[in-house]
């Protein structure tokens, strides 16, 4: 994505949250592998209610799969009104402190990813370790007194 593509009007409305829930209409874009990292699919798959029901059997689907969905901006508790940006990716980058590699792994949602739009390759460097249940635990730890 070129810098001019990143700044086109209306593009913000079509960005995807890469830390979405398993619900009908979400896009499955990665699988949690044996090392606890995300293995990205070549193309995202839009999931339906049947998939969600089957995926929720046993442990939470978000512990086994990675989903993307429409970024709802200030409708999300991770949104910073002050920055007009997703605060979660900033906290992940600060906490994980991983630097971007020279070449990024193939990602089927990068062109529409909120985190990539906001923080570029640095966001991508953290992404393969973000698993939703870990995110919730991480956010709880940040919020603890």
mmCIF file of N, CA and C in Angstrom:
data_model
loop_
_atom_site.group_PDB
_atom_site.id
_atom_site.type_symbol
_atom_site.label_atom_id
_atom_site.label_comp_id
_atom_site.label_asym_id
_atom_site.label_seq_id
_atom_site.Cartn_x
_atom_site.Cartn_y
_atom_site.Cartn_z
ATOM 1 N N UNK A 1 0.848 -1.170 0.000
ATOM 2 C CA UNK A 1 0.000 0.000 0.000
ATOM 3 C C UNK A 1 0.896 1.236 0.000
ATOM 4 N N UNK A 2 0.633 2.152 -0.897
ATOM 5 C CA UNK A 2 1.436 3.361 -0.980
ATOM 6 C C UNK A 2 0.933 4.395 0.018
ATOM 7 N N UNK A 3 1.769 5.386 0.369
ATOM 8 C CA UNK A 3 1.310 6.426 1.289
ATOM 9 C C UNK A 3 0.060 7.145 0.792
ATOM 10 N N UNK A 4 -0.050 7.355 -0.528
ATOM 11 C CA UNK A 4 -1.246 8.030 -1.037
ATOM 12 C C UNK A 4 -2.489 7.168 -0.854
ATOM 13 N N UNK A 5 -2.347 5.847 -0.963
ATOM 14 C CA UNK A 5 -3.486 4.959 -0.724
ATOM 15 C C UNK A 5 -3.906 5.016 0.738
ATOM 16 N N UNK A 6 -2.942 5.182 1.632
ATOM 17 C CA UNK A 6 -3.242 5.217 3.056
ATOM 18 C C UNK A 6 -4.036 6.454 3.446
ATOM 19 N N UNK A 7 -3.953 7.512 2.662
ATOM 20 C CA UNK A 7 -4.583 8.772 3.046
ATOM 21 C C UNK A 7 -5.834 9.099 2.244
ATOM 22 N N UNK A 8 -6.316 8.208 1.426
ATOM 23 C CA UNK A 8 -7.493 8.496 0.622
ATOM 24 C C UNK A 8 -8.721 8.664 1.498
ATOM 25 N N UNK A 9 -9.536 9.692 1.210
ATOM 26 C CA UNK A 9 -10.768 9.883 1.965
ATOM 27 C C UNK A 9 -11.661 8.656 1.861
ATOM 28 N N UNK A 10 -12.353 8.340 2.945
ATOM 29 C CA UNK A 10 -13.273 7.212 2.946
ATOM 30 C C UNK A 10 -12.622 5.880 3.256
ATOM 31 N N UNK A 11 -11.309 5.812 3.180
ATOM 32 C CA UNK A 11 -10.610 4.546 3.433
ATOM 33 C C UNK A 11 -10.751 4.104 4.889
ATOM 34 N N UNK A 12 -10.852 5.041 5.815
ATOM 35 C CA UNK A 12 -10.977 4.702 7.235
ATOM 36 C C UNK A 12 -12.212 3.852 7.499
ATOM 37 N N UNK A 13 -13.275 4.097 6.747
ATOM 38 C CA UNK A 13 -14.530 3.375 6.959
ATOM 39 C C UNK A 13 -14.451 1.907 6.569
ATOM 40 N N UNK A 14 -13.471 1.540 5.760
ATOM 41 C CA UNK A 14 -13.384 0.154 5.306
ATOM 42 C C UNK A 14 -12.270 -0.634 5.988
ATOM 43 N N UNK A 15 -11.652 -0.062 7.018
ATOM 44 C CA UNK A 15 -10.560 -0.757 7.697
ATOM 45 C C UNK A 15 -11.082 -1.908 8.553
ATOM 46 N N UNK A 16 -10.230 -2.922 8.694
ATOM 47 C CA UNK A 16 -10.569 -4.103 9.481
ATOM 48 C C UNK A 16 -9.817 -4.117 10.801
ATOM 49 N N UNK A 17 -10.506 -4.538 11.843
ATOM 50 C CA UNK A 17 -9.877 -4.799 13.131
ATOM 51 C C UNK A 17 -9.286 -6.207 13.056
ATOM 52 N N UNK A 18 -7.986 -6.375 13.301
ATOM 53 C CA UNK A 18 -7.382 -7.704 13.233
ATOM 54 C C UNK A 18 -7.503 -8.508 14.525
ATOM 55 N N UNK A 19 -8.265 -7.993 15.480
ATOM 56 C CA UNK A 19 -8.474 -8.693 16.749
ATOM 57 C C UNK A 19 -9.976 -8.787 17.006
ATOM 58 N N UNK A 20 -10.656 -9.449 16.109
ATOM 59 C CA UNK A 20 -12.115 -9.505 16.090
ATOM 60 C C UNK A 20 -12.601 -10.805 16.709
ATOM 61 N N UNK A 21 -13.880 -10.847 16.984
ATOM 62 C CA UNK A 21 -14.506 -12.041 17.556
ATOM 63 C C UNK A 21 -14.979 -13.004 16.474
ATOM 64 N N UNK A 22 -15.159 -14.259 16.870
ATOM 65 C CA UNK A 22 -15.743 -15.261 15.970
ATOM 66 C C UNK A 22 -17.243 -15.027 15.946
ATOM 67 N N UNK A 23 -17.711 -14.411 14.880
ATOM 68 C CA UNK A 23 -19.146 -14.216 14.716
ATOM 69 C C UNK A 23 -19.444 -14.189 13.224
ATOM 70 N N UNK A 24 -20.679 -14.525 12.850
ATOM 71 C CA UNK A 24 -21.008 -14.566 11.422
ATOM 72 C C UNK A 24 -20.632 -13.254 10.726
ATOM 73 N N UNK A 25 -20.001 -13.401 9.571
ATOM 74 C CA UNK A 25 -19.556 -12.249 8.802
ATOM 75 C C UNK A 25 -18.107 -11.877 9.035
ATOM 76 N N UNK A 26 -17.509 -12.369 10.114
ATOM 77 C CA UNK A 26 -16.093 -12.103 10.380
ATOM 78 C C UNK A 26 -15.247 -12.817 9.334
ATOM 79 N N UNK A 27 -14.015 -12.368 9.187
ATOM 80 C CA UNK A 27 -13.095 -12.989 8.246
ATOM 81 C C UNK A 27 -12.023 -13.759 9.007
ATOM 82 N N UNK A 28 -11.976 -15.050 8.766
ATOM 83 C CA UNK A 28 -10.924 -15.897 9.326
ATOM 84 C C UNK A 28 -9.677 -15.646 8.485
ATOM 85 N N UNK A 29 -8.583 -15.210 9.133
ATOM 86 C CA UNK A 29 -7.371 -14.953 8.360
ATOM 87 C C UNK A 29 -6.132 -15.638 8.909
ATOM 88 N N UNK A 30 -6.278 -16.366 10.029
ATOM 89 C CA UNK A 30 -5.119 -17.055 10.572
ATOM 90 C C UNK A 30 -5.501 -18.166 11.524
ATOM 91 N N UNK A 31 -4.561 -19.090 11.713
ATOM 92 C CA UNK A 31 -4.731 -20.219 12.625
ATOM 93 C C UNK A 31 -3.619 -20.161 13.661
ATOM 94 N N UNK A 32 -3.944 -20.470 14.899
ATOM 95 C CA UNK A 32 -2.922 -20.517 15.940
ATOM 96 C C UNK A 32 -2.180 -21.843 15.789
ATOM 97 N N UNK A 33 -0.859 -21.772 15.583
ATOM 98 C CA UNK A 33 -0.077 -22.992 15.381
ATOM 99 C C UNK A 33 0.423 -23.554 16.716
ATOM 100 N N UNK A 34 1.157 -24.642 16.660
ATOM 101 C CA UNK A 34 1.630 -25.335 17.866
ATOM 102 C C UNK A 34 2.550 -24.463 18.725
ATOM 103 N N UNK A 35 3.220 -23.493 18.117
ATOM 104 C CA UNK A 35 4.106 -22.596 18.861
ATOM 105 C C UNK A 35 3.351 -21.422 19.481
ATOM 106 N N UNK A 36 2.031 -21.368 19.260
ATOM 107 C CA UNK A 36 1.242 -20.267 19.801
ATOM 108 C C UNK A 36 1.322 -18.995 18.979
ATOM 109 N N UNK A 37 1.743 -19.119 17.750
ATOM 110 C CA UNK A 37 1.816 -17.974 16.832
ATOM 111 C C UNK A 37 0.766 -18.152 15.740
ATOM 112 N N UNK A 38 0.534 -17.091 15.012
ATOM 113 C CA UNK A 38 -0.464 -17.128 13.952
ATOM 114 C C UNK A 38 0.182 -17.566 12.644
ATOM 115 N N UNK A 39 -0.423 -18.562 12.014
ATOM 116 C CA UNK A 39 -0.082 -18.943 10.642
ATOM 117 C C UNK A 39 -1.174 -18.329 9.771
ATOM 118 N N UNK A 40 -0.776 -17.429 8.883
ATOM 119 C CA UNK A 40 -1.750 -16.694 8.079
ATOM 120 C C UNK A 40 -2.240 -17.517 6.894
ATOM 121 N N UNK A 41 -3.511 -17.375 6.585
ATOM 122 C CA UNK A 41 -4.086 -17.989 5.393
ATOM 123 C C UNK A 41 -3.692 -17.146 4.180
ATOM 124 N N UNK A 42 -3.787 -17.736 2.990
ATOM 125 C CA UNK A 42 -3.503 -16.964 1.776
ATOM 126 C C UNK A 42 -4.581 -15.920 1.524
ATOM 127 N N UNK A 43 -5.832 -16.307 1.790
ATOM 128 C CA UNK A 43 -6.980 -15.430 1.572
ATOM 129 C C UNK A 43 -7.905 -15.557 2.774
ATOM 130 N N UNK A 44 -8.495 -14.455 3.218
ATOM 131 C CA UNK A 44 -9.438 -14.558 4.337
ATOM 132 C C UNK A 44 -10.696 -15.304 3.907
ATOM 133 N N UNK A 45 -11.318 -15.956 4.868
ATOM 134 C CA UNK A 45 -12.551 -16.710 4.621
ATOM 135 C C UNK A 45 -13.647 -16.090 5.481
ATOM 136 N N UNK A 46 -14.729 -15.664 4.859
ATOM 137 C CA UNK A 46 -15.857 -15.120 5.615
ATOM 138 C C UNK A 46 -16.586 -16.275 6.279
ATOM 139 N N UNK A 47 -16.745 -16.183 7.589
ATOM 140 C CA UNK A 47 -17.357 -17.287 8.331
ATOM 141 C C UNK A 47 -18.856 -17.059 8.516
ATOM 142 N N UNK A 48 -19.566 -18.168 8.728
ATOM 143 C CA UNK A 48 -21.010 -18.105 8.941
ATOM 144 C C UNK A 48 -21.361 -18.700 10.303
ATOM 145 N N UNK A 49 -22.649 -18.719 10.614
ATOM 146 C CA UNK A 49 -23.109 -19.208 11.918
ATOM 147 C C UNK A 49 -22.745 -20.672 12.142
ATOM 148 N N UNK A 50 -22.755 -21.476 11.092
ATOM 149 C CA UNK A 50 -22.399 -22.892 11.217
ATOM 150 C C UNK A 50 -20.943 -23.035 11.653
ATOM 151 N N UNK A 51 -20.053 -22.269 11.029
ATOM 152 C CA UNK A 51 -18.642 -22.301 11.418
ATOM 153 C C UNK A 51 -18.480 -21.858 12.872
ATOM 154 N N UNK A 52 -19.130 -20.776 13.234
ATOM 155 C CA UNK A 52 -19.009 -20.245 14.596
ATOM 156 C C UNK A 52 -19.442 -21.288 15.614
ATOM 157 N N UNK A 53 -20.563 -21.940 15.362
ATOM 158 C CA UNK A 53 -21.069 -22.955 16.289
ATOM 159 C C UNK A 53 -20.072 -24.106 16.424
ATOM 160 N N UNK A 54 -19.553 -24.594 15.303
ATOM 161 C CA UNK A 54 -18.592 -25.699 15.339
ATOM 162 C C UNK A 54 -17.277 -25.267 15.996
ATOM 163 N N UNK A 55 -16.832 -24.053 15.698
ATOM 164 C CA UNK A 55 -15.553 -23.564 16.225
ATOM 165 C C UNK A 55 -15.600 -23.327 17.728
ATOM 166 N N UNK A 56 -16.771 -23.065 18.251
ATOM 167 C CA UNK A 56 -16.896 -22.806 19.691
ATOM 168 C C UNK A 56 -16.982 -24.081 20.514
ATOM 169 N N UNK A 57 -17.054 -25.231 19.860
ATOM 170 C CA UNK A 57 -17.064 -26.502 20.595
ATOM 171 C C UNK A 57 -15.693 -26.666 21.257
ATOM 172 N N UNK A 58 -15.684 -26.926 22.529
ATOM 173 C CA UNK A 58 -14.411 -27.037 23.253
ATOM 174 C C UNK A 58 -13.971 -25.673 23.729
ATOM 175 N N UNK A 59 -12.729 -25.324 23.473
ATOM 176 C CA UNK A 59 -12.217 -24.030 23.933
ATOM 177 C C UNK A 59 -12.657 -22.903 22.984
ATOM 178 N N UNK A 60 -12.550 -21.659 23.415
ATOM 179 C CA UNK A 60 -13.007 -20.540 22.588
ATOM 180 C C UNK A 60 -12.336 -20.507 21.211
ATOM 181 N N UNK A 61 -13.124 -20.181 20.209
ATOM 182 C CA UNK A 61 -12.617 -20.119 18.831
ATOM 183 C C UNK A 61 -11.459 -19.133 18.713
ATOM 184 N N UNK A 62 -11.506 -18.052 19.474
ATOM 185 C CA UNK A 62 -10.462 -17.029 19.405
ATOM 186 C C UNK A 62 -9.114 -17.517 19.929
ATOM 187 N N UNK A 63 -9.099 -18.650 20.618
ATOM 188 C CA UNK A 63 -7.835 -19.236 21.066
ATOM 189 C C UNK A 63 -7.217 -20.123 19.992
ATOM 190 N N UNK A 64 -7.981 -20.419 18.947
ATOM 191 C CA UNK A 64 -7.494 -21.300 17.881
ATOM 192 C C UNK A 64 -7.404 -20.628 16.524
ATOM 193 N N UNK A 65 -8.154 -19.555 16.352
ATOM 194 C CA UNK A 65 -8.232 -18.871 15.068
ATOM 195 C C UNK A 65 -8.055 -17.372 15.273
ATOM 196 N N UNK A 66 -7.716 -16.690 14.192
ATOM 197 C CA UNK A 66 -7.621 -15.226 14.222
ATOM 198 C C UNK A 66 -8.630 -14.677 13.233
ATOM 199 N N UNK A 67 -9.419 -13.716 13.693
ATOM 200 C CA UNK A 67 -10.497 -13.149 12.900
ATOM 201 C C UNK A 67 -10.310 -11.653 12.721
ATOM 202 N N UNK A 68 -10.852 -11.141 11.623
ATOM 203 C CA UNK A 68 -10.895 -9.707 11.360
ATOM 204 C C UNK A 68 -12.341 -9.328 11.083
ATOM 205 N N UNK A 69 -12.661 -8.091 11.374
ATOM 206 C CA UNK A 69 -13.992 -7.560 11.099
ATOM 207 C C UNK A 69 -13.917 -6.051 11.030
ATOM 208 N N UNK A 70 -14.984 -5.431 10.636
ATOM 209 C CA UNK A 70 -15.011 -3.983 10.459
ATOM 210 C C UNK A 70 -14.586 -3.260 11.741
ATOM 211 N N UNK A 71 -13.623 -2.371 11.609
ATOM 212 C CA UNK A 71 -13.206 -1.527 12.731
ATOM 213 C C UNK A 71 -14.340 -0.540 13.002
ATOM 214 N N UNK A 72 -14.839 -0.555 14.227
ATOM 215 C CA UNK A 72 -15.970 0.314 14.567
ATOM 216 C C UNK A 72 -15.522 1.592 15.274
ATOM 217 N N UNK A 73 -14.251 1.848 15.246
ATOM 218 C CA UNK A 73 -13.653 3.075 15.777
ATOM 219 C C UNK A 73 -14.162 3.401 17.181
ATOM 220 N N UNK A 74 -14.835 4.523 17.373
ATOM 221 C CA UNK A 74 -15.217 4.927 18.730
ATOM 222 C C UNK A 74 -16.334 4.077 19.330
ATOM 223 N N UNK A 75 -16.810 3.075 18.609
ATOM 224 C CA UNK A 75 -17.759 2.115 19.169
ATOM 225 C C UNK A 75 -17.054 0.992 19.914
ATOM 226 N N UNK A 76 -15.738 1.009 19.922
ATOM 227 C CA UNK A 76 -14.921 -0.039 20.547
ATOM 228 C C UNK A 76 -14.226 0.525 21.790
ATOM 229 N N UNK A 77 -14.132 -0.298 22.829
ATOM 230 C CA UNK A 77 -13.471 0.164 24.058
ATOM 231 C C UNK A 77 -11.961 0.339 23.889
ATOM 232 N N UNK A 78 -11.391 -0.169 22.793
ATOM 233 C CA UNK A 78 -9.956 -0.001 22.538
ATOM 234 C C UNK A 78 -9.644 1.313 21.822
ATOM 235 N N UNK A 79 -10.670 2.017 21.387
ATOM 236 C CA UNK A 79 -10.482 3.234 20.603
ATOM 237 C C UNK A 79 -10.093 4.409 21.500
ATOM 238 N N UNK A 80 -9.130 5.202 21.057
ATOM 239 C CA UNK A 80 -8.730 6.416 21.767
ATOM 240 C C UNK A 80 -9.342 7.612 21.045
ATOM 241 N N UNK A 81 -10.289 8.260 21.700
ATOM 242 C CA UNK A 81 -10.887 9.457 21.105
ATOM 243 C C UNK A 81 -9.845 10.561 20.958
ATOM 244 N N UNK A 82 -8.946 10.652 21.916
ATOM 245 C CA UNK A 82 -7.918 11.694 21.877
ATOM 246 C C UNK A 82 -7.010 11.544 20.656
ATOM 247 N N UNK A 83 -6.628 10.315 20.353
ATOM 248 C CA UNK A 83 -5.734 10.059 19.218
ATOM 249 C C UNK A 83 -6.485 9.752 17.931
ATOM 250 N N UNK A 84 -7.794 9.485 18.048
ATOM 251 C CA UNK A 84 -8.587 9.030 16.903
ATOM 252 C C UNK A 84 -7.907 7.823 16.258
ATOM 253 N N UNK A 85 -7.583 6.845 17.120
ATOM 254 C CA UNK A 85 -6.847 5.666 16.683
ATOM 255 C C UNK A 85 -7.092 4.513 17.651
ATOM 256 N N UNK A 86 -6.711 3.325 17.228
ATOM 257 C CA UNK A 86 -6.810 2.139 18.077
ATOM 258 C C UNK A 86 -5.677 2.179 19.105
ATOM 259 N N UNK A 87 -6.050 2.175 20.372
ATOM 260 C CA UNK A 87 -5.050 2.218 21.438
ATOM 261 C C UNK A 87 -4.432 0.849 21.697
ATOM 262 N N UNK A 88 -5.134 -0.220 21.317
ATOM 263 C CA UNK A 88 -4.617 -1.562 21.579
ATOM 264 C C UNK A 88 -3.297 -1.801 20.863
ATOM 265 N N UNK A 89 -3.204 -1.457 19.598
ATOM 266 C CA UNK A 89 -1.964 -1.710 18.864
ATOM 267 C C UNK A 89 -0.808 -0.916 19.472
ATOM 268 N N UNK A 90 -1.081 0.291 19.937
ATOM 269 C CA UNK A 90 -0.020 1.073 20.582
ATOM 270 C C UNK A 90 0.472 0.386 21.851
ATOM 271 N N UNK A 91 -0.445 -0.122 22.656
ATOM 272 C CA UNK A 91 -0.053 -0.819 23.892
ATOM 273 C C UNK A 91 0.710 -2.105 23.575
ATOM 274 N N UNK A 92 0.275 -2.835 22.558
ATOM 275 C CA UNK A 92 0.979 -4.065 22.178
ATOM 276 C C UNK A 92 2.410 -3.761 21.753
ATOM 277 N N UNK A 93 2.582 -2.747 20.938
ATOM 278 C CA UNK A 93 3.919 -2.373 20.471
ATOM 279 C C UNK A 93 4.798 -1.961 21.650
ATOM 280 N N UNK A 94 4.259 -1.157 22.536
ATOM 281 C CA UNK A 94 5.031 -0.718 23.706
ATOM 282 C C UNK A 94 5.423 -1.889 24.598
ATOM 283 N N UNK A 95 4.520 -2.830 24.801
ATOM 284 C CA UNK A 95 4.768 -3.962 25.692
ATOM 285 C C UNK A 95 5.687 -5.008 25.060
ATOM 286 N N UNK A 96 5.437 -5.337 23.800
ATOM 287 C CA UNK A 96 6.170 -6.431 23.165
ATOM 288 C C UNK A 96 7.535 -5.998 22.641
ATOM 289 N N UNK A 97 7.654 -4.751 22.234
ATOM 290 C CA UNK A 97 8.927 -4.175 21.804
ATOM 291 C C UNK A 97 9.631 -4.954 20.696
ATOM 292 N N UNK A 98 8.870 -5.581 19.814
ATOM 293 C CA UNK A 98 9.487 -6.275 18.680
ATOM 294 C C UNK A 98 9.688 -5.287 17.538
ATOM 295 N N UNK A 99 10.811 -5.407 16.855
ATOM 296 C CA UNK A 99 11.071 -4.527 15.720
ATOM 297 C C UNK A 99 10.631 -5.201 14.432
ATOM 298 N N UNK A 100 10.327 -4.384 13.451
ATOM 299 C CA UNK A 100 9.859 -4.899 12.167
ATOM 300 C C UNK A 100 11.005 -5.572 11.418
ATOM 301 N N UNK A 101 10.683 -6.668 10.787
ATOM 302 C CA UNK A 101 11.644 -7.372 9.940
ATOM 303 C C UNK A 101 11.757 -6.637 8.603
ATOM 304 N N UNK A 102 12.828 -6.915 7.865
ATOM 305 C CA UNK A 102 12.998 -6.298 6.552
ATOM 306 C C UNK A 102 11.873 -6.715 5.602
ATOM 307 N N UNK A 103 11.456 -7.976 5.709
ATOM 308 C CA UNK A 103 10.338 -8.435 4.881
ATOM 309 C C UNK A 103 9.235 -8.938 5.803
ATOM 310 N N UNK A 104 8.033 -8.577 5.476
ATOM 311 C CA UNK A 104 6.885 -8.958 6.292
ATOM 312 C C UNK A 104 6.310 -10.284 5.823
ATOM 313 N N UNK A 105 5.715 -11.046 6.736
ATOM 314 C CA UNK A 105 5.044 -12.271 6.304
ATOM 315 C C UNK A 105 3.826 -11.905 5.455
ATOM 316 N N UNK A 106 3.452 -12.792 4.571
ATOM 317 C CA UNK A 106 2.247 -12.560 3.767
ATOM 318 C C UNK A 106 1.054 -12.486 4.708
ATOM 319 N N UNK A 107 0.206 -11.505 4.511
ATOM 320 C CA UNK A 107 -0.977 -11.328 5.353
ATOM 321 C C UNK A 107 -2.159 -11.000 4.446
ATOM 322 N N UNK A 108 -3.247 -11.750 4.579
ATOM 323 C CA UNK A 108 -4.367 -11.535 3.666
ATOM 324 C C UNK A 108 -5.213 -10.297 3.956
ATOM 325 N N UNK A 109 -4.979 -9.608 5.076
ATOM 326 C CA UNK A 109 -5.794 -8.425 5.377
ATOM 327 C C UNK A 109 -4.983 -7.136 5.453
ATOM 328 N N UNK A 110 -3.689 -7.188 5.240
ATOM 329 C CA UNK A 110 -2.825 -6.018 5.454
ATOM 330 C C UNK A 110 -3.334 -4.764 4.738
ATOM 331 N N UNK A 111 -3.808 -4.886 3.525
ATOM 332 C CA UNK A 111 -4.230 -3.708 2.764
ATOM 333 C C UNK A 111 -5.407 -2.976 3.402
ATOM 334 N N UNK A 112 -6.142 -3.651 4.289
ATOM 335 C CA UNK A 112 -7.294 -3.029 4.960
ATOM 336 C C UNK A 112 -7.162 -3.066 6.484
ATOM 337 N N UNK A 113 -5.996 -3.390 6.992
ATOM 338 C CA UNK A 113 -5.799 -3.569 8.433
ATOM 339 C C UNK A 113 -5.646 -2.233 9.169
ATOM 340 N N UNK A 114 -6.455 -2.026 10.186
ATOM 341 C CA UNK A 114 -6.384 -0.822 11.027
ATOM 342 C C UNK A 114 -4.988 -0.672 11.633
ATOM 343 N N UNK A 115 -4.454 -1.759 12.190
ATOM 344 C CA UNK A 115 -3.160 -1.679 12.859
ATOM 345 C C UNK A 115 -2.052 -1.304 11.881
ATOM 346 N N UNK A 116 -2.061 -1.911 10.689
ATOM 347 C CA UNK A 116 -1.037 -1.588 9.692
ATOM 348 C C UNK A 116 -1.188 -0.143 9.238
ATOM 349 N N UNK A 117 -2.412 0.306 9.028
ATOM 350 C CA UNK A 117 -2.647 1.684 8.603
ATOM 351 C C UNK A 117 -2.097 2.653 9.648
ATOM 352 N N UNK A 118 -2.248 2.304 10.895
ATOM 353 C CA UNK A 118 -1.841 3.169 11.989
ATOM 354 C C UNK A 118 -0.344 3.133 12.272
ATOM 355 N N UNK A 119 0.225 1.946 12.334
ATOM 356 C CA UNK A 119 1.606 1.802 12.814
ATOM 357 C C UNK A 119 2.541 1.086 11.840
ATOM 358 N N UNK A 120 2.036 0.727 10.663
ATOM 359 C CA UNK A 120 2.879 0.151 9.624
ATOM 360 C C UNK A 120 3.520 -1.173 10.006
ATOM 361 N N UNK A 121 4.756 -1.351 9.557
ATOM 362 C CA UNK A 121 5.455 -2.619 9.748
ATOM 363 C C UNK A 121 5.672 -2.966 11.217
ATOM 364 N N UNK A 122 5.753 -1.975 12.074
ATOM 365 C CA UNK A 122 5.932 -2.250 13.499
ATOM 366 C C UNK A 122 4.732 -3.006 14.049
ATOM 367 N N UNK A 123 3.536 -2.668 13.591
ATOM 368 C CA UNK A 123 2.333 -3.404 14.009
ATOM 369 C C UNK A 123 2.407 -4.843 13.520
ATOM 370 N N UNK A 124 2.841 -5.025 12.287
ATOM 371 C CA UNK A 124 2.941 -6.377 11.726
ATOM 372 C C UNK A 124 3.916 -7.247 12.518
ATOM 373 N N UNK A 125 4.960 -6.646 13.053
ATOM 374 C CA UNK A 125 5.956 -7.402 13.815
ATOM 375 C C UNK A 125 5.352 -8.034 15.064
ATOM 376 N N UNK A 126 4.337 -7.421 15.642
ATOM 377 C CA UNK A 126 3.704 -7.939 16.859
ATOM 378 C C UNK A 126 2.595 -8.943 16.535
ATOM 379 N N UNK A 127 2.011 -8.808 15.374
ATOM 380 C CA UNK A 127 0.724 -9.417 15.060
ATOM 381 C C UNK A 127 0.676 -10.942 15.173
ATOM 382 N N UNK A 128 1.734 -11.630 14.803
ATOM 383 C CA UNK A 128 1.658 -13.098 14.799
ATOM 384 C C UNK A 128 1.642 -13.705 16.203
ATOM 385 N N UNK A 129 1.802 -12.865 17.225
ATOM 386 C CA UNK A 129 1.735 -13.360 18.603
ATOM 387 C C UNK A 129 0.456 -12.939 19.323
ATOM 388 N N UNK A 130 -0.402 -12.204 18.641
ATOM 389 C CA UNK A 130 -1.628 -11.715 19.270
ATOM 390 C C UNK A 130 -2.732 -12.754 19.116
ATOM 391 N N UNK A 131 -3.162 -13.265 20.257
ATOM 392 C CA UNK A 131 -4.269 -14.222 20.305
ATOM 393 C C UNK A 131 -5.298 -13.611 21.237
ATOM 394 N N UNK A 132 -6.539 -13.647 20.843
ATOM 395 C CA UNK A 132 -7.577 -12.872 21.535
ATOM 396 C C UNK A 132 -7.625 -13.124 23.042
ATOM 397 N N UNK A 133 -7.549 -14.362 23.509
ATOM 398 C CA UNK A 133 -7.614 -14.567 24.964
ATOM 399 C C UNK A 133 -6.397 -13.961 25.652
ATOM 400 N N UNK A 134 -5.257 -13.965 24.957
ATOM 401 C CA UNK A 134 -4.068 -13.317 25.514
ATOM 402 C C UNK A 134 -4.267 -11.809 25.553
ATOM 403 N N UNK A 135 -4.941 -11.275 24.541
ATOM 404 C CA UNK A 135 -5.226 -9.840 24.507
ATOM 405 C C UNK A 135 -6.057 -9.453 25.720
ATOM 406 N N UNK A 136 -7.074 -10.226 26.025
ATOM 407 C CA UNK A 136 -7.942 -9.918 27.154
ATOM 408 C C UNK A 136 -7.145 -9.967 28.455
ATOM 409 N N UNK A 137 -6.308 -10.991 28.623
ATOM 410 C CA UNK A 137 -5.461 -11.106 29.811
ATOM 411 C C UNK A 137 -4.494 -9.927 29.892
ATOM 412 N N UNK A 138 -3.914 -9.562 28.753
ATOM 413 C CA UNK A 138 -2.968 -8.451 28.686
ATOM 414 C C UNK A 138 -3.650 -7.138 29.068
ATOM 415 N N UNK A 139 -4.832 -6.890 28.528
ATOM 416 C CA UNK A 139 -5.563 -5.660 28.828
ATOM 417 C C UNK A 139 -5.939 -5.622 30.303
ATOM 418 N N UNK A 140 -6.365 -6.758 30.849
ATOM 419 C CA UNK A 140 -6.685 -6.820 32.277
ATOM 420 C C UNK A 140 -5.461 -6.459 33.119
ATOM 421 N N UNK A 141 -4.290 -6.960 32.717
ATOM 422 C CA UNK A 141 -3.059 -6.676 33.458
ATOM 423 C C UNK A 141 -2.707 -5.186 33.385
ATOM 424 N N UNK A 142 -2.921 -4.570 32.227
ATOM 425 C CA UNK A 142 -2.640 -3.144 32.088
ATOM 426 C C UNK A 142 -3.574 -2.299 32.948
ATOM 427 N N UNK A 143 -4.784 -2.791 33.133
ATOM 428 C CA UNK A 143 -5.799 -2.043 33.881
ATOM 429 C C UNK A 143 -5.707 -2.253 35.387
ATOM 430 N N UNK A 144 -4.933 -3.249 35.811
ATOM 431 C CA UNK A 144 -4.835 -3.563 37.248
ATOM 432 C C UNK A 144 -4.177 -2.407 37.997
ATOM 433 N N UNK A 145 -4.628 -2.171 39.244
ATOM 434 C CA UNK A 145 -4.038 -1.072 40.041
ATOM 435 C C UNK A 145 -2.597 -1.344 40.425
#
